[in-house]
Short mmCIF file of C-alpha atoms in Angstrom, two decimals:
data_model
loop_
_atom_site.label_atom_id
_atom_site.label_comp_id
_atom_site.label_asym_id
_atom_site.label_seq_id
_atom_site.Cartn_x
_atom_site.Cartn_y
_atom_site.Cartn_z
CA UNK A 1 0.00 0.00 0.00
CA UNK A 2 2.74 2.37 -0.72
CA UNK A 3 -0.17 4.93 -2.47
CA UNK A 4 -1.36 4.99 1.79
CA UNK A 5 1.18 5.91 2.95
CA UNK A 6 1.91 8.65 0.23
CA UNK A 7 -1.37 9.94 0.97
CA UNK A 8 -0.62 10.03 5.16
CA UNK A 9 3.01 11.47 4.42
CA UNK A 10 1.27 14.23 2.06
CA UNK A 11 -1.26 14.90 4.60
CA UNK A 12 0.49 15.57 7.62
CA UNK A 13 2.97 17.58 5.43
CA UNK A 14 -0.15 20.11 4.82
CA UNK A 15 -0.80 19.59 8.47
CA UNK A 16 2.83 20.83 9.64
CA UNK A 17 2.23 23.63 7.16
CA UNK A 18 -0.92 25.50 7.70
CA UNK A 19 0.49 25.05 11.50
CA UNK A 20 3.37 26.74 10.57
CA UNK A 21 1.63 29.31 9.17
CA UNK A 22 -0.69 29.46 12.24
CA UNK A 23 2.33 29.92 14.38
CA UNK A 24 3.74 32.55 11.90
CA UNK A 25 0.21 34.47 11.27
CA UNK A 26 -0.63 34.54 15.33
CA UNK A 27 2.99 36.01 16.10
CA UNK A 28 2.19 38.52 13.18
CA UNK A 29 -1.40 39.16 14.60
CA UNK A 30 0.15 39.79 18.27
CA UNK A 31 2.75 42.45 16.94
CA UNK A 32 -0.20 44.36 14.41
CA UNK A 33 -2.37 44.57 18.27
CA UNK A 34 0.71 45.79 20.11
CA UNK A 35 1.52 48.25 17.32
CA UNK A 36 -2.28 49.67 17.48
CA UNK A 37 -2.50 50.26 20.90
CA UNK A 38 1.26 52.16 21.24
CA UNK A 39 -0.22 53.93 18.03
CA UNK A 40 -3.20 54.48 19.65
CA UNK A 41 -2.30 54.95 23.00
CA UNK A 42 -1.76 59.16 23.22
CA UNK A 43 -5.28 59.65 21.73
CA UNK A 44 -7.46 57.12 23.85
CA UNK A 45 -9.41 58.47 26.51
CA UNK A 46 -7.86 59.05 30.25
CA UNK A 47 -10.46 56.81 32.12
CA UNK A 48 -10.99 53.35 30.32
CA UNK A 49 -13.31 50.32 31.07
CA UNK A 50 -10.97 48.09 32.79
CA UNK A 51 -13.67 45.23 33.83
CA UNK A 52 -17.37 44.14 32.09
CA UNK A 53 -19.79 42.12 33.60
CA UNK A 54 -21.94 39.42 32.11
CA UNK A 55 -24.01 41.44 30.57
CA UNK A 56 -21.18 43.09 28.82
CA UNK A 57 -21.41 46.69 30.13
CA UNK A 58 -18.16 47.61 31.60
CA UNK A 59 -18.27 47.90 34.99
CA UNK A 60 -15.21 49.74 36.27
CA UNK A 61 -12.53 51.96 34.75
CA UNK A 62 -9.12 52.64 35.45
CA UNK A 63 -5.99 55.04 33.80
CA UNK A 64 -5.59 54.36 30.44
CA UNK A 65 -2.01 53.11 31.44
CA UNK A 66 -3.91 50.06 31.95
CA UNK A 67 -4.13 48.77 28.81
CA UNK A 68 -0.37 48.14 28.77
CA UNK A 69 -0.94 45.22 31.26
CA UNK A 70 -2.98 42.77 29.35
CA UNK A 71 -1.07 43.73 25.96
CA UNK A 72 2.39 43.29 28.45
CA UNK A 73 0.71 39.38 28.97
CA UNK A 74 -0.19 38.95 25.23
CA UNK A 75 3.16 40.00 24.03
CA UNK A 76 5.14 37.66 26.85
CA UNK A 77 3.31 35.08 26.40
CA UNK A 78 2.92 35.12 22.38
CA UNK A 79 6.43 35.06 22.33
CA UNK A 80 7.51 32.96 24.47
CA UNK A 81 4.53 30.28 22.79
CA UNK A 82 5.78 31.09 19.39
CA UNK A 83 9.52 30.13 20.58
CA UNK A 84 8.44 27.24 22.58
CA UNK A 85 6.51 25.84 19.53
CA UNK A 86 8.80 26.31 17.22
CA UNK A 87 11.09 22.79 17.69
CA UNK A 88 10.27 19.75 19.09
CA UNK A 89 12.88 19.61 21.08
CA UNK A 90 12.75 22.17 23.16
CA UNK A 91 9.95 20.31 24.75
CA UNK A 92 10.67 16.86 24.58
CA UNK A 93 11.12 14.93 27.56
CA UNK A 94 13.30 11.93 27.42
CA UNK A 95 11.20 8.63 27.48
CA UNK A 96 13.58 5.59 28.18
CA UNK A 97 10.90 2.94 26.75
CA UNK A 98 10.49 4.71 22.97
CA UNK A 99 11.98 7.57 22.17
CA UNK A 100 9.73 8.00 19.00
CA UNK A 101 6.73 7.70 21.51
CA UNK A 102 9.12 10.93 22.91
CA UNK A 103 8.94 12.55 19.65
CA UNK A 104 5.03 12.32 19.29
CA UNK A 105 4.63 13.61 22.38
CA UNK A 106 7.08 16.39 21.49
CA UNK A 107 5.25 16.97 18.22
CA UNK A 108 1.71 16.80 19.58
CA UNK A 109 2.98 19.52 22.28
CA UNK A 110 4.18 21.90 20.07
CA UNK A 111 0.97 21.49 18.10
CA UNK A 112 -0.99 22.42 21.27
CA UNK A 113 1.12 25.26 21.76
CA UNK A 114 0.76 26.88 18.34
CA UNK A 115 -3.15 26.62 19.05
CA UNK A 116 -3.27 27.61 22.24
CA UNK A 117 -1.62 30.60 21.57
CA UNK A 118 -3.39 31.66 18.88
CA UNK A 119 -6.49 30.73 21.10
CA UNK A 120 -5.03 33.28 23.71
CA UNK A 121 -4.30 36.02 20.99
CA UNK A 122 -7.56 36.15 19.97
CA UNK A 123 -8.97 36.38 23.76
CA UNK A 124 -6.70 39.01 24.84
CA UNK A 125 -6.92 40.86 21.60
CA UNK A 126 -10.63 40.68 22.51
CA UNK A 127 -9.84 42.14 25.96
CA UNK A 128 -7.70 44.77 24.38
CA UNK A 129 -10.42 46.06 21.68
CA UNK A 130 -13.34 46.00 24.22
CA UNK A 131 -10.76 48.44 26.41
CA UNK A 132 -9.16 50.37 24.25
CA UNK A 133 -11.56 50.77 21.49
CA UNK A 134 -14.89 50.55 23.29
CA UNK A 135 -15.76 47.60 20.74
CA UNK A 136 -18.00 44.84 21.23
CA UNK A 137 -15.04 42.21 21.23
CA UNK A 138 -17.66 39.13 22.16
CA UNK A 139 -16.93 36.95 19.10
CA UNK A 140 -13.14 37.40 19.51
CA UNK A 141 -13.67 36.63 23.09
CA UNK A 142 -15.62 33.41 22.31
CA UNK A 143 -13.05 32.47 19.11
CA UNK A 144 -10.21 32.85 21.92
CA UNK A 145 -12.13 30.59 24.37
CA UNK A 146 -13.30 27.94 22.13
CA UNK A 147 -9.68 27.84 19.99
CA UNK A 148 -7.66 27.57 23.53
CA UNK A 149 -10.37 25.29 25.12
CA UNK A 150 -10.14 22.81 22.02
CA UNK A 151 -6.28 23.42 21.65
CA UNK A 152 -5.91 22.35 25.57
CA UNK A 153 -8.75 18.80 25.40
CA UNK A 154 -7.22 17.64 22.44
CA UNK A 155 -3.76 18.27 23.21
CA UNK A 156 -4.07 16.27 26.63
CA UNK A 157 -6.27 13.70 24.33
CA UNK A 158 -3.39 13.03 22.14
CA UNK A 159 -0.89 13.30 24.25
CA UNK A 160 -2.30 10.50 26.21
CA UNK A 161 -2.74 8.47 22.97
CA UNK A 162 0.82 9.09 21.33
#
């Protein structure tokens, strides 16, 4: 069945690929969000919404210096997510019974890691837009949620399984 295993081979190829591009486009989308709010930054208002409730009304405000804090988090983390993800090894942990069981446990990490942070990009960029920009950021918020929520049960999932 050599046609199979062509077939698997050119599929995960495409896999690794649009995650590469993931990883790429996410790190991209984190510096175009830190580049609008320094932009931004001298014109926004002095008191911004700092907190919303359920209903989605913001219910407390704070400096506008404030929005540095969650886009301080997104950039950290983005990067450091981006760097962890970007070779297998630099999360592999030694396995003395297989180490290609190792390896797909490396693999499947990094995987998880390129979607959880572009899970998290989209949450705080949510979080960012509904302070900054007074925008109804729900369906970034629930994109975030859902993308790092699925990145996080399947990554456990098939770690397990690997």
């Amino acid at each position: 069945m050599p046609d199979g295993v062509d077939v698997r081979s050119r599929r995960a190829l495409g896999m690794r690929r649009a995650l590469g591009a993931l990883r790429v486009a996410t790190l991209a989308w984190i510096g175009g969000i830190a580049l609008t709010i320094l932009i931004a930054f001298p014109s926004l208002p002095g008191t911004l919404p700092v907190h919303f409730g359920l209903s989605g009304a913001a219910d407390a405000w704070g400096p506008r210096a404030t929005v540095f804090a969650p886009l301080a988090i997104l950039v950290a983390l983005g990067c450091s997510l981006f760097w962890a993800s970007g070779d297998p090894k630099r999360v592999l942990k030694p396995d003395e019974e297989s180490p290609e069981r190792a390896e797909r446990r490396a693999r499947v990490a990094c995987q998880t890691l390129i979607l959880a942070n572009a899970g998290i990009a989209a949450l705080l960029s949510g979080v960012l837009f509904s302070m900054a920009f007074d925008w109804d950021a729900v369906p970034l918020l629930v994109a975030g949620a859902s993308l790092l929520l699925v990145a996080v049960v399947s990554g456990v999932w098939r770690a397990l399984r690997a």
